[in-house]
Short mmCIF file of C-alpha atoms in Angstrom, two decimals:
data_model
loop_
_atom_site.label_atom_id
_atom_site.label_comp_id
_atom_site.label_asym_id
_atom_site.label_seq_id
_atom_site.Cartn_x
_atom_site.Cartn_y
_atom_site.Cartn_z
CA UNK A 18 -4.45 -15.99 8.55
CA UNK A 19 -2.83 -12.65 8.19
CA UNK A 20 -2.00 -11.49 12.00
CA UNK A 21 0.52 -8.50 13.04
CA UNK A 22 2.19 -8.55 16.70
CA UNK A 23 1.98 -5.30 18.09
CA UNK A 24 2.50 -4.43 21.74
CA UNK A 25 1.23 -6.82 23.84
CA UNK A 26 -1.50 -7.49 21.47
CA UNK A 27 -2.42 -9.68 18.39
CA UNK A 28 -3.97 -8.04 15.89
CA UNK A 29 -6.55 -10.41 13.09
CA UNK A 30 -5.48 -8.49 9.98
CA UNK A 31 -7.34 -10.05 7.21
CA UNK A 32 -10.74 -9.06 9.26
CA UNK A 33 -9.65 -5.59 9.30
CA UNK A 34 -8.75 -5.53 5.75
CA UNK A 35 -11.96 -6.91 4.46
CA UNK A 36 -13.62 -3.98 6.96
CA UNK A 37 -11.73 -1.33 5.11
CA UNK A 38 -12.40 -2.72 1.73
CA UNK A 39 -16.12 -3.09 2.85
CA UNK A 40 -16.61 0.46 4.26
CA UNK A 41 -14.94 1.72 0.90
CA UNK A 42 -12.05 2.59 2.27
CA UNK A 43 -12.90 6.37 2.94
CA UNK A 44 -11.63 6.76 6.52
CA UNK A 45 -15.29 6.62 7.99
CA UNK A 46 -16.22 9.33 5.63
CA UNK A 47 -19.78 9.32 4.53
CA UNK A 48 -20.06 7.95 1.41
CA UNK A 49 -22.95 10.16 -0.76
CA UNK A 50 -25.13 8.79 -2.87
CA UNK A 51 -24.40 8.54 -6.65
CA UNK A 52 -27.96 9.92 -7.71
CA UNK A 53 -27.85 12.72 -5.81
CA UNK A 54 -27.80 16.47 -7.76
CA UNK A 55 -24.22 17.32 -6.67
CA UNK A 56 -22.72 13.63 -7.29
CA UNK A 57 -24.22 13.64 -10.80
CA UNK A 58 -23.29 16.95 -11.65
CA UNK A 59 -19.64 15.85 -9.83
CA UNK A 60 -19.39 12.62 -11.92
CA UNK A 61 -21.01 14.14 -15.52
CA UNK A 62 -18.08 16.70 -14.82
CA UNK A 63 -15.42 14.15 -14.41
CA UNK A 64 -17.18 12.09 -17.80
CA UNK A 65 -16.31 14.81 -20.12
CA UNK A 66 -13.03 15.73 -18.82
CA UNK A 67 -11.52 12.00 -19.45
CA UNK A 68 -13.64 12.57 -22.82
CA UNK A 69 -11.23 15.63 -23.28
CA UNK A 70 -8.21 13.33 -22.82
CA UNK A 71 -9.17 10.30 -24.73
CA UNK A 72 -9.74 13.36 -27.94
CA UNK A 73 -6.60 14.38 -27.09
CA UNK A 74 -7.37 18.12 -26.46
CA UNK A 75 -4.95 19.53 -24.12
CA UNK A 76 -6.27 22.57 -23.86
CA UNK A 77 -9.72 21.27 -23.03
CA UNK A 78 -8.21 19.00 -20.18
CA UNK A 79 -6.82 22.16 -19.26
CA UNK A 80 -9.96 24.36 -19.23
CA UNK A 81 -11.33 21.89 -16.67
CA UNK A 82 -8.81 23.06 -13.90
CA UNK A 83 -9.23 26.27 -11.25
CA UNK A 84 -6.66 28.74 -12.17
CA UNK A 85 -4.96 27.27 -9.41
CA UNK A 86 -5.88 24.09 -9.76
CA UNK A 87 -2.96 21.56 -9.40
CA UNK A 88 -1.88 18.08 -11.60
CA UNK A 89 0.58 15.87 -10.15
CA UNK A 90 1.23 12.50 -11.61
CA UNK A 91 5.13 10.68 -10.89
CA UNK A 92 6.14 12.08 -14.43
CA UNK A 93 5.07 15.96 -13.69
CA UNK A 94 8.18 16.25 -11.25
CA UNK A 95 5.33 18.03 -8.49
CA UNK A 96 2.49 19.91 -8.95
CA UNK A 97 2.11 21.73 -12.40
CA UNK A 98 -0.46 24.39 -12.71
CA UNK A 99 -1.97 26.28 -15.47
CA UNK A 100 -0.46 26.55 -19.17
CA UNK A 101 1.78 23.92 -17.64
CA UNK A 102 -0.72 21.52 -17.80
CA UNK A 103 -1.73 21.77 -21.62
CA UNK A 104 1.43 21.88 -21.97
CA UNK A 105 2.07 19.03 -20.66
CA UNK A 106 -0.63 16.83 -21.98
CA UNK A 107 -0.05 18.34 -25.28
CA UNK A 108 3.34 16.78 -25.26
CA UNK A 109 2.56 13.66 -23.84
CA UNK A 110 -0.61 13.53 -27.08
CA UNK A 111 2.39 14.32 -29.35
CA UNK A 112 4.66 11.25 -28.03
CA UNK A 113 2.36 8.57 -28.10
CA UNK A 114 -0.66 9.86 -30.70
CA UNK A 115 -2.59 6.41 -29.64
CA UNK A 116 -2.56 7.81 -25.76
CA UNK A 117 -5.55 6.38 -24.26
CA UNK A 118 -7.49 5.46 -21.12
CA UNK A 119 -9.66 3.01 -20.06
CA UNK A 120 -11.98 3.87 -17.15
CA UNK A 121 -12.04 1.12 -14.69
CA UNK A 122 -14.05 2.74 -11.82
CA UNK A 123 -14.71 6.17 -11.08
CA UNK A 124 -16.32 6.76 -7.48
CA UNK A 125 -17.82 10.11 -5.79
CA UNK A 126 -16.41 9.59 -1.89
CA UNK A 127 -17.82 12.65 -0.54
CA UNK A 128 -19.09 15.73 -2.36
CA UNK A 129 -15.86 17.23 -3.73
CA UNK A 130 -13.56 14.51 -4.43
CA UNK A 131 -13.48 11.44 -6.86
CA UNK A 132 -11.53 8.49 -6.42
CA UNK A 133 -10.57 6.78 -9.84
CA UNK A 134 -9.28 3.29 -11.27
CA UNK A 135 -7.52 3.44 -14.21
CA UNK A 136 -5.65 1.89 -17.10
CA UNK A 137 -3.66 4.10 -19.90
CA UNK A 138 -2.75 2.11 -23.32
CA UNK A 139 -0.53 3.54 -25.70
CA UNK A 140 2.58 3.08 -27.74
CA UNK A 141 5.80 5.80 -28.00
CA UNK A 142 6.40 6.72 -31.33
CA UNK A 143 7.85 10.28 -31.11
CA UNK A 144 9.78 12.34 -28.91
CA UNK A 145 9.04 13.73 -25.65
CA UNK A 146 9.42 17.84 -26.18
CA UNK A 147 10.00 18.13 -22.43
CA UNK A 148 9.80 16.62 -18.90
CA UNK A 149 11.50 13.24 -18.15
CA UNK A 150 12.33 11.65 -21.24
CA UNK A 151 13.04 14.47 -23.30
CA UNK A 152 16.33 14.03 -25.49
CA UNK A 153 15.44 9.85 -25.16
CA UNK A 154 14.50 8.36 -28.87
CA UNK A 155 10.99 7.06 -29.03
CA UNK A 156 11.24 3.34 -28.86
CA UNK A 157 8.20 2.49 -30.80
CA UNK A 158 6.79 0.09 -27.62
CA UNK A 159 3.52 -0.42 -26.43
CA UNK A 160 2.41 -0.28 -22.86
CA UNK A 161 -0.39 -0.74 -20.55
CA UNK A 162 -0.02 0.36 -17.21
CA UNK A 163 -2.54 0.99 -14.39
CA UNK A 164 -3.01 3.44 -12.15
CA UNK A 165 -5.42 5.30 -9.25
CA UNK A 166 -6.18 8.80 -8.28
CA UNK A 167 -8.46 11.44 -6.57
CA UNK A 168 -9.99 14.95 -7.99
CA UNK A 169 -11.08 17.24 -5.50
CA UNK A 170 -13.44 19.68 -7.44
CA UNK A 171 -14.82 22.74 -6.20
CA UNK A 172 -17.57 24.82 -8.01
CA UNK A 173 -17.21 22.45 -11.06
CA UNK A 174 -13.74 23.13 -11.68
CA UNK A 175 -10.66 20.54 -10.66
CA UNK A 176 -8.79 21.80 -7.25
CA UNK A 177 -6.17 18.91 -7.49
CA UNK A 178 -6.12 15.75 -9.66
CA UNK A 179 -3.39 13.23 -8.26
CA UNK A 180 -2.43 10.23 -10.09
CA UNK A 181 -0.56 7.29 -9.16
CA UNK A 182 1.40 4.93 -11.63
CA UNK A 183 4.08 2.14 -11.49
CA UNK A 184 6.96 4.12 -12.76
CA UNK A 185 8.86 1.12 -12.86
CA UNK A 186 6.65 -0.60 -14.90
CA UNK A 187 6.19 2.34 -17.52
CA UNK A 188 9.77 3.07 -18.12
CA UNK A 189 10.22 -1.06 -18.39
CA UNK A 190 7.37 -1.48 -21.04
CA UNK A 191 8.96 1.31 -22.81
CA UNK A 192 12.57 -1.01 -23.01
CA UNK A 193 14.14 2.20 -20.69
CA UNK A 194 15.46 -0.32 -18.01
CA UNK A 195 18.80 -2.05 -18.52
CA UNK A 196 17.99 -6.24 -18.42
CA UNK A 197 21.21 -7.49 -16.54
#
Protein backbone atom coordinates (compact mmCIF):
# COMPACT_ATOMS: atom_id res chain seq x y z
CA UNK A 1 0.00 0.00 0.00
CA UNK A 2 0.99 3.47 -0.99
CA UNK A 3 1.34 5.48 2.53
CA UNK A 4 3.19 9.06 3.00
CA UNK A 5 4.60 10.04 6.64
CA UNK A 6 3.70 13.39 7.34
CA UNK A 7 3.83 15.03 10.75
CA UNK A 8 2.90 12.89 13.25
CA UNK A 9 0.50 11.26 11.01
CA UNK A 10 0.19 8.37 8.41
CA UNK A 11 -1.47 9.17 5.60
CA UNK A 12 -3.39 5.83 3.27
CA UNK A 13 -2.50 7.29 -0.14
CA UNK A 14 -3.87 4.89 -2.58
CA UNK A 15 -7.51 5.56 -0.85
CA UNK A 16 -7.10 9.12 -1.48
CA UNK A 17 -6.01 8.67 -4.95
CA UNK A 18 -8.82 6.46 -6.01
CA UNK A 19 -11.15 9.43 -4.19
CA UNK A 20 -9.68 12.00 -6.49
CA UNK A 21 -9.87 9.88 -9.54
CA UNK A 22 -13.51 9.00 -8.45
CA UNK A 23 -14.75 12.59 -7.80
CA UNK A 24 -13.15 13.48 -11.30
CA UNK A 25 -10.56 15.16 -10.07
CA UNK A 26 -12.15 18.75 -10.20
CA UNK A 27 -11.19 20.07 -6.73
CA UNK A 28 -14.84 19.49 -5.35
CA UNK A 29 -16.12 21.46 -8.23
CA UNK A 30 -19.54 20.54 -9.39
CA UNK A 31 -19.36 18.56 -12.17
CA UNK A 32 -22.48 19.69 -14.81
CA UNK A 33 -24.23 17.54 -16.65
CA UNK A 34 -23.23 16.72 -20.29
CA UNK A 35 -26.92 17.14 -21.68
CA UNK A 36 -27.46 20.22 -20.39
CA UNK A 37 -27.99 23.45 -23.05
CA UNK A 38 -24.70 25.19 -22.07
CA UNK A 39 -22.50 21.82 -21.90
CA UNK A 40 -23.76 20.85 -25.37
CA UNK A 41 -23.42 24.05 -26.85
CA UNK A 42 -19.75 24.07 -24.76
CA UNK A 43 -18.77 20.61 -26.15
CA UNK A 44 -20.42 21.05 -30.02
CA UNK A 45 -18.07 24.22 -29.78
CA UNK A 46 -15.00 22.38 -28.81
CA UNK A 47 -16.13 19.39 -31.76
CA UNK A 48 -15.66 21.73 -34.55
CA UNK A 49 -12.69 23.52 -33.39
CA UNK A 50 -10.47 20.10 -33.22
CA UNK A 51 -12.44 19.58 -36.69
CA UNK A 52 -10.64 22.91 -37.70
CA UNK A 53 -7.27 21.38 -36.72
CA UNK A 54 -7.53 17.91 -38.00
CA UNK A 55 -8.46 20.12 -41.77
CA UNK A 56 -5.63 21.88 -41.07
CA UNK A 57 -7.13 25.44 -41.23
CA UNK A 58 -5.16 27.73 -39.16
CA UNK A 59 -7.05 30.44 -39.55
CA UNK A 60 -10.23 28.68 -38.56
CA UNK A 61 -8.50 27.34 -35.28
CA UNK A 62 -7.78 30.83 -34.98
CA UNK A 63 -11.29 32.33 -35.47
CA UNK A 64 -12.31 30.18 -32.49
CA UNK A 65 -10.24 32.34 -29.95
CA UNK A 66 -11.42 35.85 -28.02
CA UNK A 67 -9.31 38.55 -29.36
CA UNK A 68 -7.53 38.01 -26.32
CA UNK A 69 -7.81 34.70 -26.04
CA UNK A 70 -4.50 32.92 -25.11
CA UNK A 71 -2.65 29.36 -26.54
CA UNK A 72 0.09 28.00 -24.62
CA UNK A 73 1.45 24.60 -25.35
CA UNK A 74 5.57 23.77 -24.19
CA UNK A 75 6.52 24.63 -27.91
CA UNK A 76 4.69 28.29 -28.00
CA UNK A 77 7.53 29.65 -25.59
CA UNK A 78 4.23 31.34 -23.32
CA UNK A 79 1.13 32.49 -24.21
CA UNK A 80 0.62 33.50 -27.97
CA UNK A 81 -2.38 35.49 -28.86
CA UNK A 82 -4.05 36.48 -31.99
CA UNK A 83 -2.39 36.32 -35.63
CA UNK A 84 0.21 34.52 -33.55
CA UNK A 85 -1.78 31.70 -33.28
CA UNK A 86 -2.58 31.00 -37.09
CA UNK A 87 0.52 31.66 -37.39
CA UNK A 88 1.60 29.30 -35.52
CA UNK A 89 -0.55 26.40 -36.43
CA UNK A 90 -0.06 27.32 -39.95
CA UNK A 91 3.56 26.49 -39.54
CA UNK A 92 3.29 23.62 -37.54
CA UNK A 93 0.41 22.24 -40.75
CA UNK A 94 3.34 23.16 -43.07
CA UNK A 95 6.06 20.91 -41.11
CA UNK A 96 4.31 17.86 -40.68
CA UNK A 97 1.27 18.01 -43.56
CA UNK A 98 -0.04 14.52 -41.87
CA UNK A 99 -0.51 16.62 -38.35
CA UNK A 100 -3.27 14.95 -36.67
CA UNK A 101 -5.19 14.29 -33.45
CA UNK A 102 -6.91 11.71 -31.97
CA UNK A 103 -9.53 12.64 -29.35
CA UNK A 104 -9.22 10.46 -26.38
CA UNK A 105 -11.68 12.18 -23.94
CA UNK A 106 -13.01 15.49 -23.92
CA UNK A 107 -14.93 16.43 -20.55
CA UNK A 108 -17.13 19.69 -19.61
CA UNK A 109 -15.89 20.22 -15.66
CA UNK A 110 -17.94 23.14 -14.98
CA UNK A 111 -19.64 25.50 -17.42
CA UNK A 112 -16.68 27.31 -18.98
CA UNK A 113 -13.87 25.02 -19.07
CA UNK A 114 -13.06 21.61 -20.83
CA UNK A 115 -10.62 19.25 -19.76
CA UNK A 116 -9.15 17.13 -22.74
CA UNK A 117 -7.14 13.75 -23.40
CA UNK A 118 -5.26 13.68 -26.27
CA UNK A 119 -2.96 11.99 -28.75
CA UNK A 120 -1.25 13.97 -31.89
CA UNK A 121 0.23 11.57 -34.82
CA UNK A 122 2.28 12.93 -37.38
CA UNK A 123 5.54 12.70 -39.22
CA UNK A 124 8.20 15.90 -39.94
CA UNK A 125 8.82 16.26 -43.38
CA UNK A 126 9.56 20.01 -43.85
CA UNK A 127 10.93 22.79 -42.07
CA UNK A 128 9.74 24.62 -39.18
CA UNK A 129 9.37 28.54 -40.51
CA UNK A 130 9.65 29.66 -36.88
CA UNK A 131 9.52 28.84 -33.13
CA UNK A 132 11.78 26.08 -31.68
CA UNK A 133 13.08 24.12 -34.36
CA UNK A 134 13.38 26.57 -36.93
CA UNK A 135 16.82 26.36 -38.91
CA UNK A 136 16.71 22.24 -37.77
CA UNK A 137 16.30 19.91 -41.12
CA UNK A 138 13.11 17.94 -41.09
CA UNK A 139 14.05 14.44 -40.17
CA UNK A 140 11.35 12.65 -41.97
CA UNK A 141 10.23 10.67 -38.40
CA UNK A 142 7.04 9.77 -37.21
CA UNK A 143 5.71 10.38 -33.77
CA UNK A 144 2.91 9.83 -31.48
CA UNK A 145 2.86 11.61 -28.41
CA UNK A 146 0.09 12.27 -25.84
CA UNK A 147 -0.97 14.96 -24.16
CA UNK A 148 -3.86 16.83 -21.74
CA UNK A 149 -5.32 20.24 -21.52
CA UNK A 150 -8.16 22.66 -20.42
CA UNK A 151 -10.23 25.45 -22.56
CA UNK A 152 -11.89 27.93 -20.61
CA UNK A 153 -14.54 29.43 -23.06
CA UNK A 154 -16.54 32.34 -22.49
CA UNK A 155 -19.52 33.45 -24.75
CA UNK A 156 -18.53 30.65 -27.25
CA UNK A 157 -15.22 31.87 -27.91
CA UNK A 158 -11.78 30.18 -26.32
CA UNK A 159 -10.40 32.41 -23.19
CA UNK A 160 -7.27 30.11 -22.78
CA UNK A 161 -6.49 26.67 -24.27
CA UNK A 162 -3.43 25.05 -22.33
CA UNK A 163 -1.81 22.00 -23.49
CA UNK A 164 0.53 19.72 -21.95
CA UNK A 165 3.04 17.37 -23.84
CA UNK A 166 6.19 15.24 -23.08
CA UNK A 167 8.72 17.46 -24.66
CA UNK A 168 11.15 14.93 -24.11
CA UNK A 169 9.43 12.45 -25.81
CA UNK A 170 8.59 14.67 -28.98
CA UNK A 171 11.99 15.97 -29.64
CA UNK A 172 13.23 12.03 -29.05
CA UNK A 173 10.68 10.56 -31.63
CA UNK A 174 11.82 13.21 -33.88
CA UNK A 175 15.81 11.65 -33.53
CA UNK A 176 16.60 15.49 -31.87
CA UNK A 177 18.21 13.85 -28.72
CA UNK A 178 21.84 12.74 -28.79
CA UNK A 179 21.82 8.57 -27.86
CA UNK A 180 25.10 8.37 -25.70
Amino acid sequence: MLTSSHSHRRLRIAPLLIAAITAGCTGGAVVKNADNDNSAALMQMYGSFKAAWNNHDATGVAGYFAPDGTYTTPTTGGPISGPAIAGFTGALFAAIPDFHIELISAHPIDSTTIAERWVVKGTWTQPFPGGPLQGVPPTGKSFTLPGAGYLVVANGKIRSDTSYFDQMAFLGQLGLLDKK
